[in-house]
mmCIF file of C-alpha atoms in Angstrom:
data_model
loop_
_atom_site.group_PDB
_atom_site.id
_atom_site.type_symbol
_atom_site.label_atom_id
_atom_site.label_comp_id
_atom_site.label_asym_id
_atom_site.label_seq_id
_atom_site.Cartn_x
_atom_site.Cartn_y
_atom_site.Cartn_z
ATOM 1 C CA MET C 1001 124.364 158.347 82.099
ATOM 2 C CA HIS C 1002 121.403 156.115 82.063
ATOM 3 C CA GLN C 1003 122.825 154.391 79.027
ATOM 4 C CA ARG C 1004 126.166 153.865 80.800
ATOM 5 C CA GLN C 1005 124.389 152.197 83.725
ATOM 6 C CA LYS C 1006 122.526 149.874 81.364
ATOM 7 C CA LEU C 1007 125.744 149.063 79.632
ATOM 8 C CA ARG C 1008 127.428 148.201 82.916
ATOM 9 C CA THR C 1009 124.426 146.143 83.953
ATOM 10 C CA SER C 1010 124.469 144.244 80.701
ATOM 11 C CA GLU C 1011 128.224 143.708 81.006
ATOM 12 C CA HIS C 1012 127.773 142.492 84.572
ATOM 13 C CA ARG C 1013 125.112 140.062 83.477
ATOM 14 C CA SER C 1014 127.258 138.791 80.680
ATOM 15 C CA ASP C 1015 130.114 138.296 83.150
ATOM 16 C CA LEU C 1016 127.831 136.424 85.509
ATOM 17 C CA ALA C 1017 126.520 134.293 82.672
ATOM 18 C CA ALA C 1018 129.997 133.505 81.525
ATOM 19 C CA HIS C 1019 131.066 132.675 85.056
ATOM 20 C CA GLY C 1020 127.953 130.602 85.699
ATOM 21 C CA GLY C 1021 128.431 128.744 82.459
ATOM 22 C CA ALA C 1022 131.894 127.878 83.460
ATOM 23 C CA LEU C 1023 130.639 126.676 86.814
ATOM 24 C CA SER C 1024 127.892 124.614 85.259
ATOM 25 C CA MET C 1025 130.304 123.079 82.809
ATOM 26 C CA SER C 1026 132.701 122.062 85.541
ATOM 27 C CA HIS C 1027 129.830 120.649 87.601
ATOM 28 C CA ASN C 1028 128.533 118.611 84.674
ATOM 29 C CA ASP C 1029 132.003 117.290 84.005
ATOM 30 C CA SER C 1030 132.370 116.086 87.596
ATOM 31 C CA ARG C 1031 128.958 114.414 87.505
ATOM 32 C CA SER C 1032 129.758 112.627 84.239
ATOM 33 C CA PHE C 1033 133.077 111.419 85.624
ATOM 34 C CA PHE C 1034 131.339 110.185 88.769
ATOM 35 C CA ASN C 1035 128.722 108.332 86.715
ATOM 36 C CA PHE C 1036 131.398 106.794 84.521
ATOM 37 C CA SER C 1037 133.349 105.591 87.547
ATOM 38 C CA GLN C 1038 130.193 104.094 89.044
ATOM 39 C CA LEU C 1039 129.528 102.306 85.767
ATOM 40 C CA VAL C 1040 133.015 100.833 85.743
ATOM 41 C CA LEU C 1041 132.728 99.697 89.331
ATOM 42 C CA SER C 1042 129.286 98.175 88.795
ATOM 43 C CA ALA C 1043 130.509 96.336 85.705
ATOM 44 C CA GLY C 1044 132.964 94.376 87.827
ATOM 45 C CA GLN C 1045 135.462 95.189 90.418
ATOM 46 C CA ILE C 1046 138.953 94.008 89.972
ATOM 47 C CA LYS C 1047 139.381 91.475 92.785
ATOM 48 C CA PRO C 1048 142.644 89.983 93.802
ATOM 49 C CA SER C 1049 142.966 86.334 92.883
ATOM 50 C CA PRO C 1050 142.348 84.101 95.926
ATOM 51 C CA ALA C 1051 145.325 82.381 97.392
ATOM 52 C CA LEU C 1052 145.521 78.685 96.519
ATOM 53 C CA LYS C 1053 145.078 76.388 99.461
ATOM 54 C CA HIS C 1054 147.716 73.740 99.399
ATOM 55 C CA SER C 1055 146.240 70.551 100.951
ATOM 56 C CA LYS C 1056 148.807 68.444 102.643
ATOM 57 C CA ILE C 1057 148.158 64.760 101.878
ATOM 58 C CA THR C 1058 150.325 62.354 103.832
ATOM 59 C CA TYR C 1059 151.269 59.191 101.986
ATOM 60 C CA PHE C 1060 152.563 56.074 103.662
ATOM 61 C CA GLU C 1061 155.295 53.689 102.683
ATOM 62 C CA VAL C 1062 154.674 50.022 103.436
ATOM 63 C CA GLU C 1063 157.779 47.934 103.878
ATOM 64 C CA ILE C 1064 157.111 44.228 103.383
ATOM 65 C CA LEU C 1065 159.535 41.765 104.946
ATOM 66 C CA ASP C 1066 159.765 37.991 104.719
ATOM 67 C CA VAL C 1067 158.439 36.433 107.909
ATOM 68 C CA GLN C 1068 161.222 33.827 108.055
ATOM 69 C CA SER C 1069 164.373 35.639 106.976
ATOM 70 C CA LYS C 1070 163.259 39.211 107.804
ATOM 71 C CA LYS C 1071 164.641 40.284 104.424
ATOM 72 C CA GLN C 1072 162.960 43.089 102.573
ATOM 73 C CA ILE C 1073 160.825 41.895 99.674
ATOM 74 C CA CYS C 1074 159.606 45.250 98.401
ATOM 75 C CA ILE C 1075 158.392 48.705 99.415
ATOM 76 C CA VAL C 1076 154.919 49.853 98.443
ATOM 77 C CA ASP C 1077 155.133 53.650 98.276
ATOM 78 C CA LYS C 1078 152.566 56.448 97.964
ATOM 79 C CA VAL C 1079 149.800 54.629 99.809
ATOM 80 C CA PRO C 1080 146.901 57.027 100.578
ATOM 81 C CA PRO C 1081 145.593 57.099 104.157
ATOM 82 C CA ALA C 1082 142.159 55.879 103.057
ATOM 83 C CA SER C 1083 143.578 52.702 101.509
ATOM 84 C CA THR C 1084 142.809 49.284 102.949
ATOM 85 C CA LEU C 1085 145.087 46.336 103.370
ATOM 86 C CA LEU C 1086 143.543 44.776 100.254
ATOM 87 C CA ASP C 1087 144.734 47.775 98.233
ATOM 88 C CA VAL C 1088 148.239 47.200 99.561
ATOM 89 C CA LYS C 1089 148.014 43.543 98.534
ATOM 90 C CA HIS C 1090 147.050 44.534 94.987
ATOM 91 C CA LYS C 1091 150.026 46.908 94.748
ATOM 92 C CA PHE C 1092 152.246 44.194 96.214
ATOM 93 C CA HIS C 1093 150.973 41.823 93.512
ATOM 94 C CA LYS C 1094 151.976 44.355 90.824
ATOM 95 C CA ALA C 1095 155.473 44.453 92.255
ATOM 96 C CA CYS C 1096 155.640 40.662 92.747
ATOM 97 C CA PRO C 1097 153.282 39.020 90.203
ATOM 98 C CA GLN C 1098 153.971 35.506 91.487
ATOM 99 C CA TRP C 1099 151.932 36.170 94.654
ATOM 100 C CA TYR C 1100 148.233 36.775 94.153
ATOM 101 C CA PRO C 1101 146.396 38.917 96.726
ATOM 102 C CA SER C 1102 144.387 35.903 97.914
ATOM 103 C CA ARG C 1103 147.519 34.009 98.981
ATOM 104 C CA VAL C 1104 149.257 36.959 100.653
ATOM 105 C CA GLY C 1105 149.183 36.959 104.452
ATOM 106 C CA LEU C 1106 150.360 40.131 106.201
ATOM 107 C CA GLN C 1107 151.154 40.505 109.898
ATOM 108 C CA LEU C 1108 152.260 43.369 112.124
ATOM 109 C CA GLU C 1109 154.419 40.963 114.127
ATOM 110 C CA ARG C 1110 156.080 37.739 113.115
ATOM 111 C CA ASN C 1111 153.978 35.623 115.477
ATOM 112 C CA GLY C 1112 150.894 37.819 115.322
ATOM 113 C CA PRO C 1113 147.550 37.111 113.625
ATOM 114 C CA PHE C 1114 146.971 37.764 109.962
ATOM 115 C CA LEU C 1115 145.442 41.159 109.291
ATOM 116 C CA LYS C 1116 142.052 41.396 107.616
ATOM 117 C CA ASP C 1117 141.736 42.897 104.156
ATOM 118 C CA SER C 1118 139.225 45.498 105.347
ATOM 119 C CA ILE C 1119 141.614 47.116 107.852
ATOM 120 C CA ASN C 1120 142.397 50.767 107.102
ATOM 121 C CA ILE C 1121 146.099 51.306 106.554
ATOM 122 C CA GLN C 1122 146.056 54.514 108.597
ATOM 123 C CA SER C 1123 145.000 52.600 111.707
ATOM 124 C CA LEU C 1124 148.264 50.619 111.510
ATOM 125 C CA ALA C 1125 150.512 53.628 111.088
ATOM 126 C CA VAL C 1126 152.786 54.832 113.872
ATOM 127 C CA SER C 1127 154.941 56.799 111.448
ATOM 128 C CA SER C 1128 155.027 57.353 107.694
ATOM 129 C CA ILE C 1129 156.700 53.946 107.247
ATOM 130 C CA ILE C 1130 154.705 50.801 108.062
ATOM 131 C CA THR C 1131 156.484 47.463 108.372
ATOM 132 C CA LEU C 1132 154.520 44.290 107.632
ATOM 133 C CA TYR C 1133 155.591 40.641 107.531
ATOM 134 C CA PHE C 1134 154.645 38.517 104.538
ATOM 135 C CA THR C 1135 153.595 34.849 104.591
ATOM 136 C CA ASP C 1136 152.700 32.815 101.524
ATOM 137 C CA LEU C 1137 149.341 31.212 102.328
ATOM 138 C CA GLY C 1138 149.552 28.857 99.362
ATOM 139 C CA GLN C 1139 146.965 28.198 96.685
ATOM 140 C CA GLN C 1140 143.564 29.582 97.690
ATOM 141 C CA VAL C 1141 139.976 28.783 96.705
ATOM 142 C CA GLY C 1142 136.756 30.719 97.277
ATOM 143 C CA TRP C 1143 134.295 29.645 99.949
ATOM 144 C CA THR C 1144 131.552 28.947 97.425
ATOM 145 C CA THR C 1145 133.846 26.649 95.450
ATOM 146 C CA PHE C 1146 134.942 25.026 98.686
ATOM 147 C CA PHE C 1147 131.425 24.045 99.811
ATOM 148 C CA LEU C 1148 130.117 23.133 96.365
ATOM 149 C CA THR C 1149 133.005 20.719 95.857
ATOM 150 C CA GLU C 1150 132.708 19.319 99.366
ATOM 151 C CA TYR C 1151 128.959 18.619 99.092
ATOM 152 C CA THR C 1152 128.707 17.523 95.458
ATOM 153 C CA GLY C 1153 131.035 14.560 96.019
ATOM 154 C CA PRO C 1154 128.911 12.746 98.645
ATOM 155 C CA LEU C 1155 125.779 13.214 96.559
ATOM 156 C CA LEU C 1156 127.281 11.536 93.488
ATOM 157 C CA ILE C 1157 129.259 8.901 95.395
ATOM 158 C CA TYR C 1158 126.214 7.645 97.282
ATOM 159 C CA LEU C 1159 124.232 7.311 94.057
ATOM 160 C CA LEU C 1160 127.022 5.204 92.530
ATOM 161 C CA PHE C 1161 126.755 2.734 95.399
ATOM 162 C CA TYR C 1162 122.962 2.875 95.332
ATOM 163 C CA ILE C 1163 122.752 1.623 91.743
ATOM 164 C CA ARG C 1164 125.064 -1.256 92.743
ATOM 165 C CA LEU C 1165 127.714 -1.106 90.080
ATOM 166 C CA SER C 1166 129.146 -4.429 89.008
ATOM 167 C CA THR C 1167 132.628 -3.139 89.822
ATOM 168 C CA ILE C 1168 131.594 -2.675 93.472
ATOM 169 C CA TYR C 1169 129.183 -5.535 94.239
ATOM 170 C CA ASP C 1170 128.660 -9.010 92.842
ATOM 171 C CA GLN C 1171 126.004 -8.618 90.172
ATOM 172 C CA VAL C 1172 124.492 -12.099 90.640
ATOM 173 C CA GLU C 1173 124.158 -11.617 94.414
ATOM 174 C CA SER C 1174 122.641 -8.178 93.890
ATOM 175 C CA ARG C 1175 119.853 -9.587 91.717
ATOM 176 C CA LYS C 1176 118.978 -12.380 94.131
ATOM 177 C CA ASN C 1177 118.679 -10.328 97.324
ATOM 178 C CA PHE C 1178 115.641 -8.126 97.818
ATOM 179 C CA ARG C 1179 116.229 -4.511 98.873
ATOM 180 C CA HIS C 1180 114.628 -3.501 102.136
ATOM 181 C CA PRO C 1181 112.572 -0.252 101.974
ATOM 182 C CA VAL C 1182 114.998 1.397 104.401
ATOM 183 C CA VAL C 1183 117.677 1.244 101.683
ATOM 184 C CA HIS C 1184 115.589 3.435 99.394
ATOM 185 C CA LEU C 1185 114.630 5.716 102.282
ATOM 186 C CA ALA C 1186 118.271 6.113 103.316
ATOM 187 C CA CYS C 1187 119.217 7.090 99.767
ATOM 188 C CA PHE C 1188 116.441 9.677 99.699
ATOM 189 C CA CYS C 1189 117.441 11.172 103.067
ATOM 190 C CA HIS C 1190 121.142 11.233 102.229
ATOM 191 C CA CYS C 1191 120.559 12.959 98.878
ATOM 192 C CA LEU C 1192 118.090 15.382 100.460
ATOM 193 C CA HIS C 1193 120.688 16.393 103.051
ATOM 194 C CA TYR C 1194 123.363 17.298 100.519
ATOM 195 C CA ILE C 1195 120.976 18.849 98.007
ATOM 196 C CA ARG C 1196 119.829 21.166 100.791
ATOM 197 C CA HIS C 1197 123.449 22.058 101.519
ATOM 198 C CA LEU C 1198 124.113 22.817 97.851
ATOM 199 C CA LEU C 1199 121.019 24.991 97.444
ATOM 200 C CA GLU C 1200 121.759 26.911 100.634
ATOM 201 C CA THR C 1201 125.319 27.485 99.476
ATOM 202 C CA LEU C 1202 124.039 29.026 96.250
ATOM 203 C CA PHE C 1203 120.995 30.957 97.456
ATOM 204 C CA VAL C 1204 121.002 31.358 101.257
ATOM 205 C CA HIS C 1205 124.496 31.701 102.660
ATOM 206 C CA LYS C 1206 126.353 34.953 102.049
ATOM 207 C CA PHE C 1207 130.068 34.378 102.003
ATOM 208 C CA SER C 1208 132.672 37.061 102.258
ATOM 209 C CA GLU C 1209 135.199 37.646 99.519
ATOM 210 C CA GLY C 1210 137.762 35.789 101.560
ATOM 211 C CA HIS C 1211 139.481 32.569 100.566
ATOM 212 C CA THR C 1212 140.662 29.394 102.220
ATOM 213 C CA PRO C 1213 143.753 27.309 101.475
ATOM 214 C CA LEU C 1214 143.356 24.557 98.905
ATOM 215 C CA LYS C 1215 144.663 22.013 101.403
ATOM 216 C CA ASN C 1216 141.641 22.671 103.638
ATOM 217 C CA MET C 1217 139.312 21.797 100.777
ATOM 218 C CA ILE C 1218 141.271 18.609 100.132
ATOM 219 C CA LYS C 1219 140.975 17.625 103.801
ATOM 220 C CA GLY C 1220 137.250 18.327 103.844
ATOM 221 C CA CYS C 1221 136.636 16.398 100.645
ATOM 222 C CA ALA C 1222 138.674 13.450 101.898
ATOM 223 C CA PHE C 1223 136.622 13.362 105.103
ATOM 224 C CA TYR C 1224 133.156 13.662 103.569
ATOM 225 C CA TRP C 1225 133.840 11.634 100.441
ATOM 226 C CA GLY C 1226 135.611 8.881 102.340
ATOM 227 C CA PHE C 1227 132.882 8.449 104.964
ATOM 228 C CA THR C 1228 130.180 8.614 102.298
ATOM 229 C CA SER C 1229 131.824 5.728 100.442
ATOM 230 C CA TRP C 1230 132.054 3.692 103.635
ATOM 231 C CA ILE C 1231 128.457 4.392 104.694
ATOM 232 C CA ALA C 1232 126.994 3.847 101.225
ATOM 233 C CA TYR C 1233 128.885 0.584 100.770
ATOM 234 C CA TYR C 1234 127.319 -0.989 103.882
ATOM 235 C CA ILE C 1235 123.777 0.347 103.444
ATOM 236 C CA ASN C 1236 123.539 -0.639 99.752
ATOM 237 C CA HIS C 1237 125.287 -3.985 100.179
ATOM 238 C CA PRO C 1238 123.227 -6.993 99.052
ATOM 239 C CA ARG C 1239 123.687 -8.578 102.503
ATOM 240 C CA TYR C 1240 122.583 -5.492 104.430
ATOM 241 C CA THR C 1241 120.328 -6.341 107.380
ATOM 242 C CA PRO C 1242 117.494 -3.944 108.332
ATOM 243 C CA PRO C 1243 117.207 -2.313 111.797
ATOM 244 C CA SER C 1244 116.385 -4.495 114.775
ATOM 245 C CA PHE C 1245 113.049 -2.865 115.643
ATOM 246 C CA GLY C 1246 111.821 -2.886 112.095
ATOM 247 C CA HIS C 1247 109.356 -0.427 110.655
ATOM 248 C CA ARG C 1248 108.751 1.525 113.868
ATOM 249 C CA GLN C 1249 112.447 2.321 114.342
ATOM 250 C CA VAL C 1250 112.807 3.376 110.712
ATOM 251 C CA SER C 1251 109.679 5.553 110.745
ATOM 252 C CA TYR C 1252 110.486 7.473 113.927
ATOM 253 C CA ALA C 1253 114.099 7.988 112.928
ATOM 254 C CA ALA C 1254 113.121 9.174 109.436
ATOM 255 C CA LEU C 1255 110.608 11.612 110.926
ATOM 256 C CA ALA C 1256 113.271 12.994 113.281
ATOM 257 C CA PHE C 1257 115.690 13.293 110.362
ATOM 258 C CA LEU C 1258 113.227 15.310 108.274
ATOM 259 C CA MET C 1259 112.425 17.589 111.224
ATOM 260 C CA CYS C 1260 116.123 18.269 111.810
ATOM 261 C CA GLU C 1261 116.640 19.023 108.137
ATOM 262 C CA ALA C 1262 113.729 21.460 108.140
ATOM 263 C CA GLY C 1263 114.959 23.082 111.349
ATOM 264 C CA ASN C 1264 118.476 23.453 109.972
ATOM 265 C CA HIS C 1265 117.147 25.152 106.856
ATOM 266 C CA PHE C 1266 114.953 27.643 108.718
ATOM 267 C CA ILE C 1267 117.771 28.509 111.122
ATOM 268 C CA ASN C 1268 120.139 29.180 108.220
ATOM 269 C CA VAL C 1269 117.519 31.397 106.577
ATOM 270 C CA ALA C 1270 117.064 33.324 109.836
ATOM 271 C CA LEU C 1271 120.823 33.834 110.210
ATOM 272 C CA ALA C 1272 121.159 34.938 106.589
ATOM 273 C CA HIS C 1273 118.284 37.396 107.007
ATOM 274 C CA GLN C 1274 119.893 38.809 110.121
ATOM 275 C CA THR C 1275 123.157 39.360 108.218
ATOM 276 C CA ASN C 1276 121.522 40.890 105.132
ATOM 277 C CA SER C 1277 119.366 43.294 107.110
ATOM 278 C CA GLY C 1278 122.466 44.854 108.576
ATOM 279 C CA SER C 1279 121.116 44.607 112.129
ATOM 280 C CA LYS C 1280 124.106 43.555 114.173
ATOM 281 C CA THR C 1281 122.967 44.987 117.490
ATOM 282 C CA CYS C 1282 120.875 42.059 118.668
ATOM 283 C CA PHE C 1283 120.935 38.292 118.400
ATOM 284 C CA PRO C 1284 118.376 36.599 116.092
ATOM 285 C CA SER C 1285 115.181 36.046 118.024
ATOM 286 C CA PRO C 1286 112.667 33.229 117.512
ATOM 287 C CA THR C 1287 109.753 33.881 115.185
ATOM 288 C CA TYR C 1288 106.344 32.282 114.768
ATOM 289 C CA ASN C 1289 108.143 29.364 113.102
ATOM 290 C CA PRO C 1290 108.472 26.612 115.765
ATOM 291 C CA PHE C 1291 111.799 25.467 114.306
ATOM 292 C CA THR C 1292 113.357 28.782 115.330
ATOM 293 C CA TRP C 1293 112.316 28.420 118.975
ATOM 294 C CA LEU C 1294 115.566 26.597 119.612
ATOM 295 C CA PHE C 1295 117.180 30.055 119.688
ATOM 296 C CA LEU C 1296 115.768 30.343 123.214
ATOM 297 C CA LEU C 1297 118.019 27.531 124.473
ATOM 298 C CA VAL C 1298 121.186 27.518 122.380
ATOM 299 C CA SER C 1299 123.181 30.083 120.431
ATOM 300 C CA CYS C 1300 124.027 27.751 117.509
ATOM 301 C CA PRO C 1301 120.848 25.776 116.741
ATOM 302 C CA ASN C 1302 121.993 25.054 113.191
ATOM 303 C CA TYR C 1303 124.741 22.814 114.604
ATOM 304 C CA THR C 1304 122.186 21.189 116.925
ATOM 305 C CA TYR C 1305 119.961 20.280 113.990
ATOM 306 C CA GLU C 1306 122.946 19.110 111.928
ATOM 307 C CA ALA C 1307 124.049 16.735 114.667
ATOM 308 C CA GLY C 1308 120.450 15.580 115.106
ATOM 309 C CA SER C 1309 120.191 14.719 111.423
ATOM 310 C CA TRP C 1310 123.157 12.356 111.507
ATOM 311 C CA ILE C 1311 122.100 10.751 114.782
ATOM 312 C CA SER C 1312 118.667 10.105 113.285
ATOM 313 C CA PHE C 1313 120.227 8.713 110.113
ATOM 314 C CA THR C 1314 122.329 6.344 112.234
ATOM 315 C CA VAL C 1315 119.273 5.086 114.118
ATOM 316 C CA MET C 1316 117.329 4.692 110.880
ATOM 317 C CA THR C 1317 119.997 2.644 109.084
ATOM 318 C CA GLN C 1318 121.627 1.007 112.155
ATOM 319 C CA THR C 1319 125.094 0.812 110.615
ATOM 320 C CA LEU C 1320 128.477 1.189 112.310
ATOM 321 C CA PRO C 1321 130.019 3.584 109.701
ATOM 322 C CA ALA C 1322 127.069 5.950 110.060
ATOM 323 C CA GLY C 1323 127.426 5.849 113.855
ATOM 324 C CA ILE C 1324 131.145 6.679 113.727
ATOM 325 C CA PHE C 1325 130.487 9.499 111.306
ATOM 326 C CA ALA C 1326 127.710 10.896 113.513
ATOM 327 C CA PHE C 1327 129.991 10.716 116.567
ATOM 328 C CA LEU C 1328 132.743 12.653 114.806
ATOM 329 C CA MET C 1329 130.235 15.187 113.507
ATOM 330 C CA VAL C 1330 128.890 15.822 117.011
ATOM 331 C CA ILE C 1331 132.425 16.484 118.268
ATOM 332 C CA GLN C 1332 133.236 18.779 115.341
ATOM 333 C CA MET C 1333 129.941 20.656 115.639
ATOM 334 C CA SER C 1334 130.422 21.153 119.366
ATOM 335 C CA LEU C 1335 133.880 22.654 118.782
ATOM 336 C CA TRP C 1336 132.549 25.012 116.121
ATOM 337 C CA ALA C 1337 129.601 25.944 118.327
ATOM 338 C CA LYS C 1338 131.848 26.663 121.304
ATOM 339 C CA LYS C 1339 134.057 28.929 119.195
ATOM 340 C CA LYS C 1340 131.100 30.787 117.717
ATOM 341 C CA HIS C 1341 129.450 31.036 121.136
ATOM 342 C CA LYS C 1342 132.465 32.996 122.415
ATOM 343 C CA LEU C 1343 132.118 35.435 119.541
ATOM 344 C CA TYR C 1344 128.412 35.811 120.247
ATOM 345 C CA LEU C 1345 129.154 36.558 123.900
ATOM 346 C CA LYS C 1346 131.327 39.503 122.853
ATOM 347 C CA ARG C 1347 128.772 40.921 120.423
ATOM 348 C CA PHE C 1348 125.411 39.935 121.961
ATOM 349 C CA TYR C 1349 126.183 39.453 125.625
ATOM 350 C CA PRO C 1350 122.749 40.246 127.130
ATOM 351 C CA GLU C 1351 120.931 37.918 124.715
ATOM 352 C CA VAL C 1352 123.393 34.994 124.735
ATOM 353 C CA ARG C 1353 124.760 34.904 128.286
ATOM 354 C CA ARG C 1354 122.191 32.370 129.571
ATOM 355 C CA LYS C 1355 122.246 30.111 126.524
ATOM 356 C CA ALA C 1356 124.272 27.004 125.819
ATOM 357 C CA ALA C 1357 126.446 26.688 122.730
ATOM 358 C CA MET C 1358 124.859 23.696 120.969
ATOM 359 C CA ILE C 1359 123.153 21.288 123.365
ATOM 360 C CA PRO C 1360 121.366 22.675 126.445
ATOM 361 C CA ILE C 1361 123.220 22.122 129.745
ATOM 362 C CA ILE C 1362 125.824 19.791 128.186
ATOM 363 C CA PHE C 1363 127.627 22.223 125.869
#
């Protein structure tokens, strides 16, 4: 009986062992499956691909019409909103190669002003179609070319009269008559004036990428070259008579001329420095340089000094052509100064409101 009990006990243990083994095996299998799933998930989860964001870019169509006949010339399509009017002109040139961008004038209205190249095309848009009117501005030249041509002519023309060519003056009479010192001084001052203009055009003034019609350059050259020929002919003539008050008149006038030339140069340098520095919030203020103190009285001292130079040259040489030229220059400078003074009043009102345009009290 004792052996039967042992046998049952051993059988019971074997049953428990078999049952426990089965339980342990199932438990190990579940743990291994769990670890395998964690490994797969840690290796990289399968994420759904993100939805593509479709950016809506609005393009404009620019319809260009002839300003006279209102007929359609072309349509510039697919113009991005960030484009400028200059970009539209380049695309217009590709469609119509006979019109370069520099000679294309575009207007919103037929009688309206010409739009600047820097204007953003989106600022003109009321709808997706923009209508602009085209005007042929004619042959254009750059501002640097304009001023170099305008100022080189008087410099060379005056020197031709100064050497007294036989085709201009009588050679025998030129050898007999003695040249007064004011003739040499006038040549020096005249050349100095235009050499300063040429150097400032190349190294001081900063011109925009804009252009001007060729006819304007022709008008300017005709004015400066013509008056230079007239002035140089009288001053370098063998029968030229010196000023009435002699050496004193010449000396004081020459000193005033040189001071005006120096003042004009320093003012132009100050204006160029103000433009290059990017400070457009205040008007140029006088510095330690006494020539810049004229900023306290007038808003366009460069025109004041320019007019002073030609008035001094007239007094120094005492010739009628120089006087007429100085008179016309004063009128022209005053008109330019008045126009620029209005622009200064809009941009620098607190600093400019109590100043004159060119000459204190008068203008």
